[in-house]
Amino acid sequence: MSKPKPVAGERQSALGSIVAEMIRADGPMPVDRYMALALGHERHGYYMGRDPFGRAGDFITAPEVSQMFGELIGIWCAAGWQMMDAPAQWNLIELGPGRGTLLADLVRACSVMPGLREGMNVHLVEMSPALKTMQSETLKCAGIEATWHDRLEDVPEAQSLIIANEFFDALPVSQLQKQAGAWHERVIGLGDGDRLAFGVASDPVAPALVPPWAANAADGDVVEFSPARDAVAREIGRRVTRDMGAALIVDYGHMRSAVGDTLQAIRKHQFADVLAQPGEADITSHVDFEALKEAVTADGAKFYGPVMQGDFLIRMGLKEREEMLRARADARQRIRLSKGAQRLVSGNQMGQLFKVLAVTHPDMPKPAPFNVEPA
Ligand code: SAH
């Protein structure tokens, strides 16, 4: 799919009108502020009042494709708990838990490890009131108690396993664009007919803001960076280093920092115009794993990966898990299982698009499956 052209005459969303009003009052808006509003505006933010997942929604995530995704992450957590020396009390933290599906599957799978479940304290970091309600329903059905927080910083300190699937891509990015040899912040202003339109701030930014790897960029090039992602990554690194813990991060993005505008909007399973209907489409950008690594290792944590999601799941035992589930499934369930497995690992679907990385306390051994070479 390529990025679409704006559709003329499409109605403005409620949030689009609010953003236009803000621009009229205060001038053009930086990209990170726009993204934060589009996703998290108190009343009209995309995540704040809806369930975006699944066939009837706008996009589907790995835990919604198959229970095996959460279960295999549960097995990873059981091994992680042992590597932390099986603490009597510990935190299982999930960032951006969506419908709560991953967590329910994960906890069911890791609870087979004797002693793990008794001292497990589940903490969820979630900004959306609608999704918090949904998560609490999912967890209630699964018999899991949890505490909700707005920010990772608010979670009590303890030995922790931290999980984040498709969380970082939703955190706001800033963009700079090179013009006539100088870097300017990319902003959203009002164009023809008062429609939202990209532009650049008139003054160049301070040279210290330009990432060093962008030195050779050409005029017109865009670079992205994300103080919001860096702050969460630093906090993950600080926590796993202070109290002996580990984190598993799954997202799509690039291994090396590089020039490019990766902001995208998805609506009803199709790419949409990023500016056309803020609040009505999911807006994300690719995660820069090199920047993430730098932030997450700042306090000395060890970093592993990224490995492709497909390789990660296969090395964690996807095939074996599928066989086990097939043995007690009916014909329809078997079809669902094999379609789900296929979708999670196949190269042209989620298997290569998504990457998995792990972060651990510096004294912990290298976690599976990062310690195994691909077959
Ligand atoms: N992990 C889930 C959902 C991914 S969508 C899954 O795999 O299905 C992103 C999730 O992060 C949603 O739950 C969204 O509400 C939450 N989220 C996005 N930005 C956030 C922020 N700044 N603070 C807390 N939660 C956020």
Coordinates of C-alpha atoms and ligand atoms in Angstrom, one line a residue:
M1 CA 0.0 0.0 0.0
S2 CA 1.3 3.5 -0.8
K3 CA 0.5 6.6 1.1
P4 CA -2.8 8.1 -0.2
K5 CA -3.4 11.6 -1.5
P6 CA -5.9 13.7 0.6
V7 CA -9.5 13.2 -0.5
A8 CA -11.0 16.6 -1.4
G9 CA -14.2 17.5 0.4
E10 CA -14.0 14.9 3.1
R11 CA -15.7 16.1 6.3
Q12 CA -13.4 17.4 9.0
S13 CA -13.4 15.3 12.2
A14 CA -14.3 16.9 15.6
L15 CA -10.7 16.8 16.6
G16 CA -9.6 18.2 13.2
S17 CA -11.7 21.3 13.9
I18 CA -10.2 21.7 17.4
V19 CA -6.7 21.3 16.0
A20 CA -7.5 24.0 13.3
E21 CA -8.7 26.3 16.1
M22 CA -5.5 25.7 18.1
I23 CA -3.4 26.6 15.0
R24 CA -5.4 29.7 14.4
A25 CA -4.8 30.8 18.0
D26 CA -1.2 29.7 18.6
G27 CA 0.3 29.2 15.1
P28 CA 1.5 25.9 13.5
M29 CA 1.7 22.8 15.7
P30 CA 4.8 20.5 15.9
V31 CA 4.2 16.9 14.7
D32 CA 4.7 15.4 18.2
R33 CA 2.0 17.6 19.6
Y34 CA -0.4 16.7 16.7
M35 CA 0.3 13.0 17.2
A36 CA -0.3 13.2 21.0
L37 CA -3.6 14.9 20.4
A38 CA -4.7 12.6 17.6
L39 CA -4.2 9.6 19.8
G40 CA -4.7 10.9 23.3
H41 CA -6.9 14.0 23.3
E42 CA -9.1 13.7 26.3
R43 CA -12.4 13.5 24.4
H44 CA -11.6 12.9 20.8
G45 CA -8.2 11.1 20.9
Y46 CA -8.2 7.9 18.7
Y47 CA -7.6 5.5 21.6
M48 CA -9.6 7.3 24.3
G49 CA -13.2 6.2 23.6
R50 CA -13.1 3.1 21.3
D51 CA -11.9 -0.4 20.7
P52 CA -9.8 -0.1 17.5
F53 CA -8.8 -3.8 17.2
G54 CA -10.1 -6.7 15.2
R55 CA -11.9 -7.2 11.9
A56 CA -14.6 -4.7 12.7
G57 CA -12.0 -2.1 13.9
D58 CA -9.1 -0.5 12.2
F59 CA -6.2 -2.9 12.7
I60 CA -5.3 -6.2 14.3
T61 CA -2.4 -7.0 16.6
A62 CA -0.6 -10.2 17.2
P63 CA -2.3 -11.2 20.4
E64 CA -5.7 -10.8 18.7
V65 CA -4.5 -13.0 15.8
S66 CA -3.8 -16.0 18.0
Q67 CA -3.6 -17.0 21.6
M68 CA -0.2 -18.6 20.9
F69 CA 1.4 -15.2 20.7
G70 CA 0.6 -14.4 24.4
E71 CA 1.3 -17.9 25.5
L72 CA 4.8 -18.0 24.1
I73 CA 5.5 -14.6 25.7
G74 CA 4.2 -16.3 28.9
I75 CA 6.8 -19.0 28.5
W76 CA 9.4 -16.3 28.0
C77 CA 8.2 -14.7 31.3
A78 CA 8.4 -18.0 33.2
A79 CA 12.0 -18.3 32.1
G80 CA 12.6 -14.6 33.0
W81 CA 11.2 -15.1 36.5
Q82 CA 13.6 -18.0 37.0
M83 CA 16.5 -15.9 35.8
M84 CA 15.5 -13.2 38.4
D85 CA 16.0 -16.0 41.0
A86 CA 12.3 -16.7 41.4
P87 CA 11.4 -13.7 43.5
A88 CA 8.6 -14.2 46.1
Q89 CA 7.1 -10.8 45.1
W90 CA 7.5 -9.4 41.7
N91 CA 5.9 -7.1 39.1
L92 CA 4.5 -8.1 35.7
I93 CA 4.1 -4.8 33.9
E94 CA 2.5 -4.3 30.5
L95 CA 2.7 -1.1 28.6
G96 CA -0.4 -0.3 26.4
P97 CA -2.3 -3.6 26.9
G98 CA -5.0 -3.0 24.3
R99 CA -7.9 -5.4 25.0
G100 CA -5.9 -7.3 27.7
T101 CA -5.7 -10.4 25.5
L102 CA -2.0 -10.8 25.5
L103 CA -1.9 -10.5 29.3
A104 CA -4.6 -13.1 29.9
D105 CA -2.9 -15.6 27.5
L106 CA 0.5 -14.8 29.0
V107 CA -0.6 -15.3 32.6
R108 CA -2.4 -18.6 31.8
A109 CA 0.8 -19.9 30.2
C110 CA 3.4 -18.8 32.8
S111 CA 1.2 -19.9 35.8
V112 CA 2.2 -23.5 35.2
M113 CA 5.6 -22.6 36.7
P114 CA 5.3 -23.5 40.4
G115 CA 5.6 -20.6 42.8
L116 CA 5.4 -17.9 40.0
R117 CA 1.8 -16.8 40.3
E118 CA 1.6 -16.3 44.1
G119 CA 3.7 -13.2 44.3
M120 CA 2.9 -11.8 40.9
N121 CA 1.6 -8.2 41.0
V122 CA 0.2 -7.1 37.7
H123 CA 0.6 -3.4 36.7
L124 CA -0.8 -2.0 33.5
V125 CA 0.2 1.3 32.0
E126 CA -2.7 2.6 29.9
M127 CA -4.0 6.1 29.0
S128 CA -7.4 5.1 27.4
P129 CA -10.5 5.0 29.7
A130 CA -12.3 2.8 27.2
L131 CA -9.5 0.3 26.9
K132 CA -9.0 0.2 30.7
T133 CA -12.6 -0.9 31.0
M134 CA -12.1 -3.5 28.4
Q135 CA -8.8 -4.7 30.0
S136 CA -10.5 -5.0 33.4
E137 CA -13.3 -7.1 31.9
T138 CA -10.8 -9.4 30.1
L139 CA -8.7 -9.8 33.3
K140 CA -11.8 -10.4 35.5
C141 CA -12.8 -13.3 33.2
A142 CA -9.3 -14.7 33.5
G143 CA -9.2 -14.3 37.3
I144 CA -6.3 -11.8 37.2
E145 CA -6.1 -8.8 39.6
A146 CA -4.3 -5.7 38.3
T147 CA -3.5 -2.1 39.1
W148 CA -3.7 0.6 36.4
H149 CA -1.3 3.6 36.0
D150 CA -1.0 6.5 33.6
R151 CA 2.8 6.2 33.4
L152 CA 5.5 3.6 34.0
E153 CA 7.1 6.0 36.5
D154 CA 4.0 5.5 38.8
V155 CA 4.4 1.7 39.0
P156 CA 5.9 0.6 42.4
E157 CA 9.6 -0.4 42.2
A158 CA 10.2 -4.1 42.4
Q159 CA 11.8 -6.8 40.4
S160 CA 9.9 -6.7 37.2
L161 CA 9.2 -8.3 33.8
I162 CA 8.0 -5.6 31.4
I163 CA 6.1 -6.3 28.2
A164 CA 5.3 -3.8 25.4
N165 CA 3.7 -5.0 22.1
E166 CA 3.0 -2.2 19.6
F167 CA 3.3 0.4 22.3
F168 CA 6.4 2.4 21.2
D169 CA 5.0 3.0 17.7
A170 CA 2.1 4.9 19.3
L171 CA 4.3 7.4 21.2
P172 CA 4.7 10.8 19.6
V173 CA 7.6 11.6 17.3
S174 CA 9.1 14.9 16.4
Q175 CA 10.2 15.6 12.8
L176 CA 12.8 18.0 11.3
Q177 CA 13.0 18.8 7.6
K178 CA 16.1 20.2 5.8
Q179 CA 15.5 23.3 3.7
A180 CA 18.1 25.3 1.9
G181 CA 20.8 23.6 4.0
A182 CA 19.2 24.2 7.4
W183 CA 17.0 22.0 9.6
H184 CA 13.5 23.3 10.6
E185 CA 10.9 21.6 12.8
R186 CA 8.1 20.1 10.7
V187 CA 4.8 21.5 11.7
I188 CA 1.1 21.3 10.9
G189 CA -0.5 24.6 9.7
L190 CA -3.6 25.6 7.7
G191 CA -3.5 25.2 3.9
D192 CA -6.1 25.7 1.2
G193 CA -9.6 25.9 2.5
D194 CA -8.2 25.8 6.1
R195 CA -7.3 22.2 5.7
L196 CA -4.5 20.9 7.9
A197 CA -1.2 20.9 5.9
F198 CA 2.4 20.1 6.6
G199 CA 5.0 22.9 6.6
V200 CA 8.1 23.8 8.5
A201 CA 8.7 26.4 11.2
S202 CA 10.3 29.5 9.9
D203 CA 13.3 29.6 12.3
P204 CA 15.9 26.8 12.0
V205 CA 16.3 24.5 15.0
A206 CA 19.4 24.6 17.3
P207 CA 22.1 22.4 15.7
A208 CA 22.3 20.3 18.9
L209 CA 18.8 19.0 18.1
V210 CA 19.8 17.4 14.8
P211 CA 20.8 13.8 15.2
P212 CA 24.5 13.2 14.2
W213 CA 23.6 10.5 11.8
A214 CA 21.6 13.0 9.7
A215 CA 24.6 15.1 8.8
N216 CA 24.6 14.0 5.1
A217 CA 20.9 14.4 4.5
A218 CA 19.7 16.3 1.4
D219 CA 17.3 19.2 1.2
G220 CA 13.7 18.0 1.6
D221 CA 14.8 15.0 3.8
V222 CA 12.9 14.4 7.0
V223 CA 14.4 13.0 10.3
E224 CA 12.4 11.7 13.2
F225 CA 13.2 11.4 16.9
S226 CA 11.1 10.8 19.9
P227 CA 11.8 12.2 23.4
A228 CA 8.6 10.4 24.6
R229 CA 10.0 7.0 23.4
D230 CA 13.4 7.8 24.8
A231 CA 11.9 8.6 28.2
V232 CA 10.0 5.3 28.5
A233 CA 13.0 3.3 27.2
R234 CA 15.3 5.0 29.8
E235 CA 12.8 4.2 32.5
I236 CA 12.6 0.5 31.5
G237 CA 16.4 0.3 31.5
R238 CA 16.6 2.0 34.9
R239 CA 14.1 -0.4 36.4
V240 CA 15.5 -3.6 35.1
T241 CA 19.0 -2.5 36.2
R242 CA 18.0 -1.3 39.6
D243 CA 16.0 -4.3 40.7
M244 CA 17.2 -7.2 38.5
G245 CA 14.5 -7.5 35.9
A246 CA 13.9 -7.9 32.1
A247 CA 11.8 -6.4 29.4
L248 CA 10.5 -7.7 26.0
I249 CA 9.6 -5.2 23.4
V250 CA 7.8 -6.1 20.1
D251 CA 7.3 -3.4 17.4
Y252 CA 7.9 -2.5 13.8
G253 CA 10.7 -0.3 12.9
H254 CA 14.2 -0.1 11.6
M255 CA 17.4 -1.4 13.1
R256 CA 19.5 1.7 12.2
S257 CA 18.6 5.3 12.6
A258 CA 17.9 6.7 9.1
V259 CA 16.4 9.6 7.2
G260 CA 12.7 9.3 6.3
D261 CA 9.2 10.3 7.2
T262 CA 7.5 7.2 8.6
L263 CA 4.4 8.7 10.0
Q264 CA 1.3 6.8 8.9
A265 CA -2.4 6.6 9.6
I266 CA -4.5 3.4 9.4
R267 CA -8.2 3.3 9.3
K268 CA -10.4 0.2 8.5
H269 CA -7.3 -1.8 7.7
Q270 CA -6.1 0.7 5.0
F271 CA -3.6 3.5 4.9
A272 CA -5.2 6.8 5.3
D273 CA -4.1 10.5 5.1
V274 CA -2.3 11.4 8.4
L275 CA -4.0 14.8 8.5
A276 CA -7.4 14.1 7.1
Q277 CA -9.3 13.0 10.1
P278 CA -7.4 13.2 13.4
G279 CA -9.0 11.1 16.1
E280 CA -10.6 8.8 13.6
A281 CA -7.5 6.9 12.4
D282 CA -4.6 5.3 14.2
I283 CA -1.4 7.3 13.8
T284 CA 1.9 5.6 14.3
S285 CA 5.5 5.8 13.2
H286 CA 8.3 3.3 12.8
V287 CA 10.4 2.7 15.9
D288 CA 14.0 3.6 15.6
F289 CA 15.5 0.6 17.4
E290 CA 19.0 2.1 17.4
A291 CA 17.7 5.2 19.4
L292 CA 15.7 2.9 21.6
K293 CA 18.8 0.8 22.4
E294 CA 20.8 3.9 23.3
A295 CA 18.1 5.1 25.7
V296 CA 17.3 1.7 27.3
T297 CA 21.0 0.8 27.9
A298 CA 21.9 4.2 29.4
D299 CA 22.0 2.8 33.0
G300 CA 23.9 -0.4 31.9
A301 CA 21.1 -2.8 31.0
K302 CA 21.9 -5.4 28.4
F303 CA 20.1 -5.3 25.0
Y304 CA 19.4 -8.3 22.7
G305 CA 18.0 -8.4 19.2
P306 CA 16.1 -7.4 17.3
V307 CA 15.0 -10.7 15.9
M308 CA 12.1 -11.0 13.5
Q309 CA 8.9 -11.9 15.3
G310 CA 8.6 -15.0 13.1
D311 CA 12.0 -16.3 14.3
F312 CA 11.3 -15.4 17.9
L313 CA 8.0 -17.3 18.0
I314 CA 9.4 -20.4 16.2
R315 CA 12.4 -20.5 18.5
M316 CA 10.1 -20.1 21.5
G317 CA 8.2 -23.3 20.3
L318 CA 5.3 -22.1 18.2
K319 CA 5.2 -25.3 16.2
E320 CA 5.2 -27.5 19.3
R321 CA 2.5 -25.3 20.9
E322 CA 0.3 -25.5 17.8
E323 CA 0.6 -29.3 17.8
M324 CA -0.4 -29.4 21.4
L325 CA -3.5 -27.2 20.8
R326 CA -4.4 -29.1 17.6
A327 CA -4.5 -32.4 19.5
R328 CA -7.5 -31.1 21.5
A329 CA -9.1 -28.9 18.8
D330 CA -12.1 -29.5 16.5
A331 CA -11.8 -29.1 12.7
R332 CA -12.7 -25.4 12.7
Q333 CA -10.4 -24.6 15.6
R334 CA -7.5 -26.4 13.7
I335 CA -8.0 -24.1 10.7
R336 CA -7.9 -21.1 13.0
L337 CA -4.8 -22.3 14.7
S338 CA -2.9 -22.9 11.5
K339 CA -4.1 -19.6 9.9
G340 CA -3.1 -17.7 13.1
A341 CA 0.3 -19.3 13.3
Q342 CA 0.9 -18.6 9.6
R343 CA -0.1 -14.9 10.0
L344 CA 2.2 -14.4 13.0
V345 CA 5.3 -15.9 11.4
S346 CA 5.1 -15.5 7.7
G347 CA 7.5 -13.1 6.0
N348 CA 4.9 -11.1 4.1
Q349 CA 2.7 -10.6 7.1
M350 CA 3.6 -10.0 10.7
G351 CA 6.6 -12.3 10.9
Q352 CA 9.2 -10.0 9.4
L353 CA 7.5 -6.6 9.8
F354 CA 7.7 -6.9 13.6
K355 CA 10.9 -7.3 15.6
V356 CA 11.4 -8.5 19.1
L357 CA 14.1 -7.2 21.5
A358 CA 14.9 -8.0 25.1
V359 CA 16.5 -5.9 27.8
T360 CA 17.9 -7.4 31.0
H361 CA 19.8 -6.6 34.1
P362 CA 23.6 -6.7 33.2
D363 CA 24.2 -9.8 35.4
M364 CA 21.4 -11.9 34.0
P365 CA 22.3 -14.6 31.5
K366 CA 21.3 -14.1 27.8
P367 CA 17.6 -14.9 27.6
A368 CA 16.0 -17.4 25.3
P369 CA 15.6 -17.3 22.3
F370 CA 18.3 -14.7 21.8
N371 CA 20.8 -17.3 22.9
V372 CA 20.0 -19.7 20.0
E373 CA 21.0 -19.2 16.5
P374 CA 18.2 -19.4 13.9
A375 CA 17.8 -22.9 12.4
Ligands
SAH1 N1 -0.5 -4.1 23.1 C1 -1.8 -4.2 22.6 C2 -2.3 -2.8 22.0 C3 -1.4 -2.0 21.1 S1 -2.1 -0.5 20.6 C4 -1.9 -5.2 21.5 O1 -0.9 -5.7 21.1 O2 -3.0 -5.6 21.1 C5 -1.4 0.7 21.7 C6 -1.8 0.6 23.2 O3 -1.1 1.6 23.9 C7 -3.3 0.9 23.4 O4 -3.7 0.2 24.6 C8 -3.2 2.4 23.7 O5 -4.3 2.9 24.4 C9 -1.9 2.5 24.6 N2 -1.3 3.8 24.6 C10 -0.9 4.5 23.5 N3 -0.2 5.6 23.9 C11 -0.1 5.6 25.2 C12 0.5 6.4 26.2 N4 1.1 7.6 25.9 N5 0.4 6.1 27.5 C13 -0.3 4.9 27.9 N6 -0.8 4.1 27.0 C14 -0.8 4.4 25.7

